[in-house]
Coordinates of C-alpha atoms in Angstrom, one line a residue:
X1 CA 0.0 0.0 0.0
X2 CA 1.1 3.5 -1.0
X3 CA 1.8 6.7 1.5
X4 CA -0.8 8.6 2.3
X5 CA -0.3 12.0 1.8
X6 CA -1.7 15.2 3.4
X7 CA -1.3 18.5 3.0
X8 CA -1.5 20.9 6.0
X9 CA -1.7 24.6 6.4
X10 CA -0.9 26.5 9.3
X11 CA 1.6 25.0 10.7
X12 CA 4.3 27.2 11.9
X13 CA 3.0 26.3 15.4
X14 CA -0.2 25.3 17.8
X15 CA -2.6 22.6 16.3
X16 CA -1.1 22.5 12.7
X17 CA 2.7 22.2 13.7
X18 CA 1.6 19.2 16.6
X19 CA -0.7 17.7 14.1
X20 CA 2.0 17.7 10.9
X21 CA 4.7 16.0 13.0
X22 CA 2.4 13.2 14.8
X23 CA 1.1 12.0 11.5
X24 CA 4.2 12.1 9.7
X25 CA 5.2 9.9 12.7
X26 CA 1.8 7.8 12.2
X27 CA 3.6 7.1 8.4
X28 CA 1.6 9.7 6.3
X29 CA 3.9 12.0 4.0
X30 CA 2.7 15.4 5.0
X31 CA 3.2 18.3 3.3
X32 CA 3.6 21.4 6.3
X33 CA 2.6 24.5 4.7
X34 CA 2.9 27.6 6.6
X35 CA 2.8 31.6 5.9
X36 CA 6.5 33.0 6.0
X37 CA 9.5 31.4 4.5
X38 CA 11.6 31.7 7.6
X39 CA 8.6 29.0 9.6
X40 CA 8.8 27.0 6.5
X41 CA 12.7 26.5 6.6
X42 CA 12.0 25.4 10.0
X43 CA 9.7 23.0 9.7
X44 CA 12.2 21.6 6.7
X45 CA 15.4 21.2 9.9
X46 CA 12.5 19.2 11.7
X47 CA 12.1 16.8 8.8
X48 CA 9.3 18.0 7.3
X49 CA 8.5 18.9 3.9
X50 CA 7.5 22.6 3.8
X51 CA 6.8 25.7 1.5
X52 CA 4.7 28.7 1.4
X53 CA 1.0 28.6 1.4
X54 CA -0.9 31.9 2.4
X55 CA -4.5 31.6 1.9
X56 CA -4.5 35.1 1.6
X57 CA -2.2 35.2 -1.8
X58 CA -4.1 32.9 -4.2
X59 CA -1.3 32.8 -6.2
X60 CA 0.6 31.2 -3.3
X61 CA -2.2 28.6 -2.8
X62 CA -2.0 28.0 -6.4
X63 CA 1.4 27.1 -6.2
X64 CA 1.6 25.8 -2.9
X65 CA -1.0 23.0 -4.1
X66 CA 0.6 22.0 -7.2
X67 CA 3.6 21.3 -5.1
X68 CA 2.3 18.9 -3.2
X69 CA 0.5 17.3 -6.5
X70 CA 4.0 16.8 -7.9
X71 CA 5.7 15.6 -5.1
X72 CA 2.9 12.7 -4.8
X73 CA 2.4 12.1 -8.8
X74 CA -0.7 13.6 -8.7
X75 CA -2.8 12.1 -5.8
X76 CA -3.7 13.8 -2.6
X77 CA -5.2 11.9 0.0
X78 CA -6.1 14.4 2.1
X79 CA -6.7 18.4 2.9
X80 CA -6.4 19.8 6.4
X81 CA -7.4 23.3 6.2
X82 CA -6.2 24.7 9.6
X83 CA -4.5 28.2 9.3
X84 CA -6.5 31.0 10.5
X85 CA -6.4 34.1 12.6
X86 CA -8.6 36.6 14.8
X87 CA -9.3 39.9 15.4
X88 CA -10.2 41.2 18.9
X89 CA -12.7 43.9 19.5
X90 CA -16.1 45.0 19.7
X91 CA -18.6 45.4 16.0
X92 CA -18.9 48.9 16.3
X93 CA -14.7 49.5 16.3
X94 CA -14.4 46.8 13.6
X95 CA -13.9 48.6 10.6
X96 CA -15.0 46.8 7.2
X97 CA -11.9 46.1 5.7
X98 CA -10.9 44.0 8.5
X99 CA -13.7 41.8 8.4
X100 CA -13.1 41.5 4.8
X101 CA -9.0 40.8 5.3
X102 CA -10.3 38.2 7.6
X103 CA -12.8 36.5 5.8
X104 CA -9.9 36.1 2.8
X105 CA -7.8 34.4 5.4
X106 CA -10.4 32.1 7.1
X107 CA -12.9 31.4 4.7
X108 CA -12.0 32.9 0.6
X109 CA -8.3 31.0 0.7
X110 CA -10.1 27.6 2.2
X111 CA -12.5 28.1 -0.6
X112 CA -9.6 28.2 -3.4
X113 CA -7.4 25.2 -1.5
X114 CA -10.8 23.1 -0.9
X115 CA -11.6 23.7 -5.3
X116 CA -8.6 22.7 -6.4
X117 CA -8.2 20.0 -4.4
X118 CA -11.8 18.2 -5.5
X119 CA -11.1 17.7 -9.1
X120 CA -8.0 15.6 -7.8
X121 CA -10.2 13.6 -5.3
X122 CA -12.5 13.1 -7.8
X123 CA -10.5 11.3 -10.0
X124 CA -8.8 9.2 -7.8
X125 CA -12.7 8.3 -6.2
X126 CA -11.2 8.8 -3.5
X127 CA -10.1 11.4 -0.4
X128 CA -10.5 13.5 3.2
X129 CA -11.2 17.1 3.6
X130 CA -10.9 17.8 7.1
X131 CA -11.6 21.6 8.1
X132 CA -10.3 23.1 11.4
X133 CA -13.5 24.8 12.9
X134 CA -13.9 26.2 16.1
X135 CA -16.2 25.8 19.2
X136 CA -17.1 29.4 17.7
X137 CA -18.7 28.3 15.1
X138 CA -21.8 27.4 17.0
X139 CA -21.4 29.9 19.6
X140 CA -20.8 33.6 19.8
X141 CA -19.1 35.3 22.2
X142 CA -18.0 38.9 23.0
X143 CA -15.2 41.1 21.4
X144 CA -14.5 37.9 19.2
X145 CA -16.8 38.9 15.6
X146 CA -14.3 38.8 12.9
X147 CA -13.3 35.4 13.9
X148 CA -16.8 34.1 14.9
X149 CA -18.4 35.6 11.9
X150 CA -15.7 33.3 9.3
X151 CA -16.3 29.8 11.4
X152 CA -20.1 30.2 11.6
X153 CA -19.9 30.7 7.4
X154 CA -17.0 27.6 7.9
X155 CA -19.4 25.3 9.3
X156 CA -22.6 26.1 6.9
X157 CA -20.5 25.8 3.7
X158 CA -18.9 22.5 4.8
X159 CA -22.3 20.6 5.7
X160 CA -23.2 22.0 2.0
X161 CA -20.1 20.1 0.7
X162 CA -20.4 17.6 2.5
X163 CA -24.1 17.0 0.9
X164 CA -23.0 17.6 -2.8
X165 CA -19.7 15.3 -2.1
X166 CA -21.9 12.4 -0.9
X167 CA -21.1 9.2 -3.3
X168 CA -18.3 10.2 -4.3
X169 CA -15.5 8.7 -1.9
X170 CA -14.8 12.4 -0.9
X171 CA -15.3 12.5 2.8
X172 CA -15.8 16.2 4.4
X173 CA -15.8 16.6 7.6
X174 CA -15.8 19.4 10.7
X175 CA -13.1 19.4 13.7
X176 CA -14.7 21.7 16.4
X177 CA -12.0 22.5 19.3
X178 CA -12.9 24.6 22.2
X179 CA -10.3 25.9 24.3
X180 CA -6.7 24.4 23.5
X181 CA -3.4 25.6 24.1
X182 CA -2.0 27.9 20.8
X183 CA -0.8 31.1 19.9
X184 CA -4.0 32.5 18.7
X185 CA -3.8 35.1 21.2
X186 CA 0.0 36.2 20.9
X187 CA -0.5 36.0 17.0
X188 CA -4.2 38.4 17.4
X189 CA -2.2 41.2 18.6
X190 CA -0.9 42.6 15.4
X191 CA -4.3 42.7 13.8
X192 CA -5.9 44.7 17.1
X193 CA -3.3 47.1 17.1
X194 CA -3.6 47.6 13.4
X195 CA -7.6 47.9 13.3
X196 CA -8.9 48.9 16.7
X197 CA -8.8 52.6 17.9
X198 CA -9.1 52.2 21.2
X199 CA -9.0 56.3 22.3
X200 CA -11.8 56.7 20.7
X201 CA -14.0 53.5 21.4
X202 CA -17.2 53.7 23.7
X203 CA -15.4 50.3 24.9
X204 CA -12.0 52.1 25.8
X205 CA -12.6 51.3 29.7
X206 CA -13.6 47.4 28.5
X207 CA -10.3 47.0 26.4
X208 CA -8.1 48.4 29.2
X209 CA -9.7 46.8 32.3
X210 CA -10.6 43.3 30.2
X211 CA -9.1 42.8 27.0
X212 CA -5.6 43.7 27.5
X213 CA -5.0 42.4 30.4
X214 CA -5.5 39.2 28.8
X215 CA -4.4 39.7 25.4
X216 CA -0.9 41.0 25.9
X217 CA -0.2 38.7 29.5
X218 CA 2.9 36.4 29.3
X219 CA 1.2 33.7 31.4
X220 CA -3.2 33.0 31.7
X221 CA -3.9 32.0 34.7
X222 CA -4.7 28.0 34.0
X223 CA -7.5 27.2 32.5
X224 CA -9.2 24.3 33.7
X225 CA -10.9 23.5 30.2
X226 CA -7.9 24.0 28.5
X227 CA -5.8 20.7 26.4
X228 CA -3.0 20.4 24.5
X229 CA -2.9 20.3 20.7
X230 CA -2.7 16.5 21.0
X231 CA -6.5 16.9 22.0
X232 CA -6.8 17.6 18.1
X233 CA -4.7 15.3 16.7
X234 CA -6.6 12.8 17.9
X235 CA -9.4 13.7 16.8
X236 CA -7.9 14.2 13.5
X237 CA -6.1 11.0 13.3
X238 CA -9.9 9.7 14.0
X239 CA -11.0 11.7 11.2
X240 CA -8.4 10.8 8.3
X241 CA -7.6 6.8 9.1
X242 CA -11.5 5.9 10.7
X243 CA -13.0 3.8 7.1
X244 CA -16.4 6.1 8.2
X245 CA -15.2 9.2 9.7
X246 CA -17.7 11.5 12.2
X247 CA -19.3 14.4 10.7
X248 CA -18.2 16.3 13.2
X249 CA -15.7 15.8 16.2
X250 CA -15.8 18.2 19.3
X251 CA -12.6 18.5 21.2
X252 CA -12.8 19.9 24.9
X253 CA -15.5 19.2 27.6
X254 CA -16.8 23.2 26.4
X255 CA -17.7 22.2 23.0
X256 CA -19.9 19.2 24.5
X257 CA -21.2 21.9 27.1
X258 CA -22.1 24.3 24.7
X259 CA -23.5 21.7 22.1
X260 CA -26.1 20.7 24.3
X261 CA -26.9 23.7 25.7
X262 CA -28.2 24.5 22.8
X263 CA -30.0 22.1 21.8
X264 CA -31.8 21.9 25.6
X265 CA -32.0 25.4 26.7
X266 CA -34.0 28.2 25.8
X267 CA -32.3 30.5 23.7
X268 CA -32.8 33.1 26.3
X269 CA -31.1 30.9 28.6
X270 CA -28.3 30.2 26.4
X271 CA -27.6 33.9 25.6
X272 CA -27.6 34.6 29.0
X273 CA -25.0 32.4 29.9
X274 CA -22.3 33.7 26.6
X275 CA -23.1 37.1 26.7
X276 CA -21.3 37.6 30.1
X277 CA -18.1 35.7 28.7

């Protein structure tokens, strides 16, 4: 039997990086893409094989996919579309453009990898797409919109693939994680500082008293909810080798928490509970 390959985005570090070296452990031949060339050379002294795959330069994910095509003779077992970003602060201090910058980053590029990977699937009758959602894209939560707004669109236009893909050997399916440790918030802070105005924000007491103090700590205090990326691998290992993978695989006991709570509580109930988080 052949090598199964993979290629991964986002994988400089947290979820992606944990998740490309345990299945290249597992056997698979996976291809680590990340943003910058300097992660990439990186992950190349760590033994795996890595380029350059922005999903917000189509050109880049162009390239970056016919890469892995060559290296594997033109097969692909399987996508992981992990790589994604957020952008703290409240709707009314959000301008536009950043909801559209992160939209191209967390939902347009997933859109380009996810097309041109199909027609490949196809062919072979065979294949996994596996998309990194998020506890937040069931959920919504405060100061969080950008990043909400691109997982709730994730998880609507993957159950519609999901549908049209049935029969043809092309498995799609949703990883939801709730709290795990990554550097989601150390890597946030250059897109709050480059789109929130905080002087002038109605919320300038909330981002000084609350957000900060949190987004630019060294250390959280722990967080009793809180796993370890290997959380996600093995749900993800789950996901790619299982012969009928899950729709969908929560990760953390708040995903199962929140999951129910909405389908048992009133919605009044519910809100009631997220808005003061």
């Amino acid at each position: 039997m052949s090598q199964k390959s993979i290629l991964i985005t986002g994988c400089s570090s947290g979820i992606g990086h944990h998740v490309a070296h345990a299945l290249k452990d597992r056997g698979w031949r996976v291809f680590a893409t990340c943003r910058k060339p300097k992660d990439c050379a990186r992950l190349e002294s760590e033994g795996l094989e890595s380029w350059r795959l922005d999903y917000e330069d189509p050109e880049s994910i162009r390239t970056g996919f016919e890469q892995a095509i060559e290296r594997t003779g033109g097969t692909l077992d399987a996508l992981y579309n992990n790589g994604a970003y957020a952008i703290p602060g409240a709707v009314e201090d959000m301008p536009t453009d950043a909801f559209r910058a992160c939209f191209e980053a967390n939902f347009f590029g997933w859109h380009e990898l996810t097309r041109l990977a199909i027609p490949v699937m196809r062919r072979q009758g065979y294949g996994r797409i596996v998309q990194c959602s998020s506890i937040l894209g069931f959920c919504a939560l405060r100061m969080r919109a950008p990043y909400i707004a691109t997982k709730h669109a994730l998880e609507g236009y993957t159950d519609v693939l999901r549908y049209e893909l049935h029969g043809t050997g092309i498995d799609v399916v949703l990883l939801e994680p709730g709290p795990i440790d990554t550097r989601i918030r150390e890597n946030s802070r250059t897109h709050y500082e480059r789109w929130i105005d905080t002087e002038a924000s109605p919320w300038k007491g909330f981002y000084a008293k609350i957000v900060h103090p949190r987004l630019y700590a060294d250390d959280l205090p722990e967080d009793g909810f809180e796993l370890g990326c290997e959380a996600t691998t093995a749900k993800l290992i789950h996901a790619l080798e299982s012969p009928r993978p899950k729709d969908r695989y929560f990760v953390t006991t708040p995903t199962y928490i929140v999951h129910w709570m909405k389908r048992l509580l009133p919605w009044s109930m519910v809100d009631a509970v997220l808005r003061r988080n």
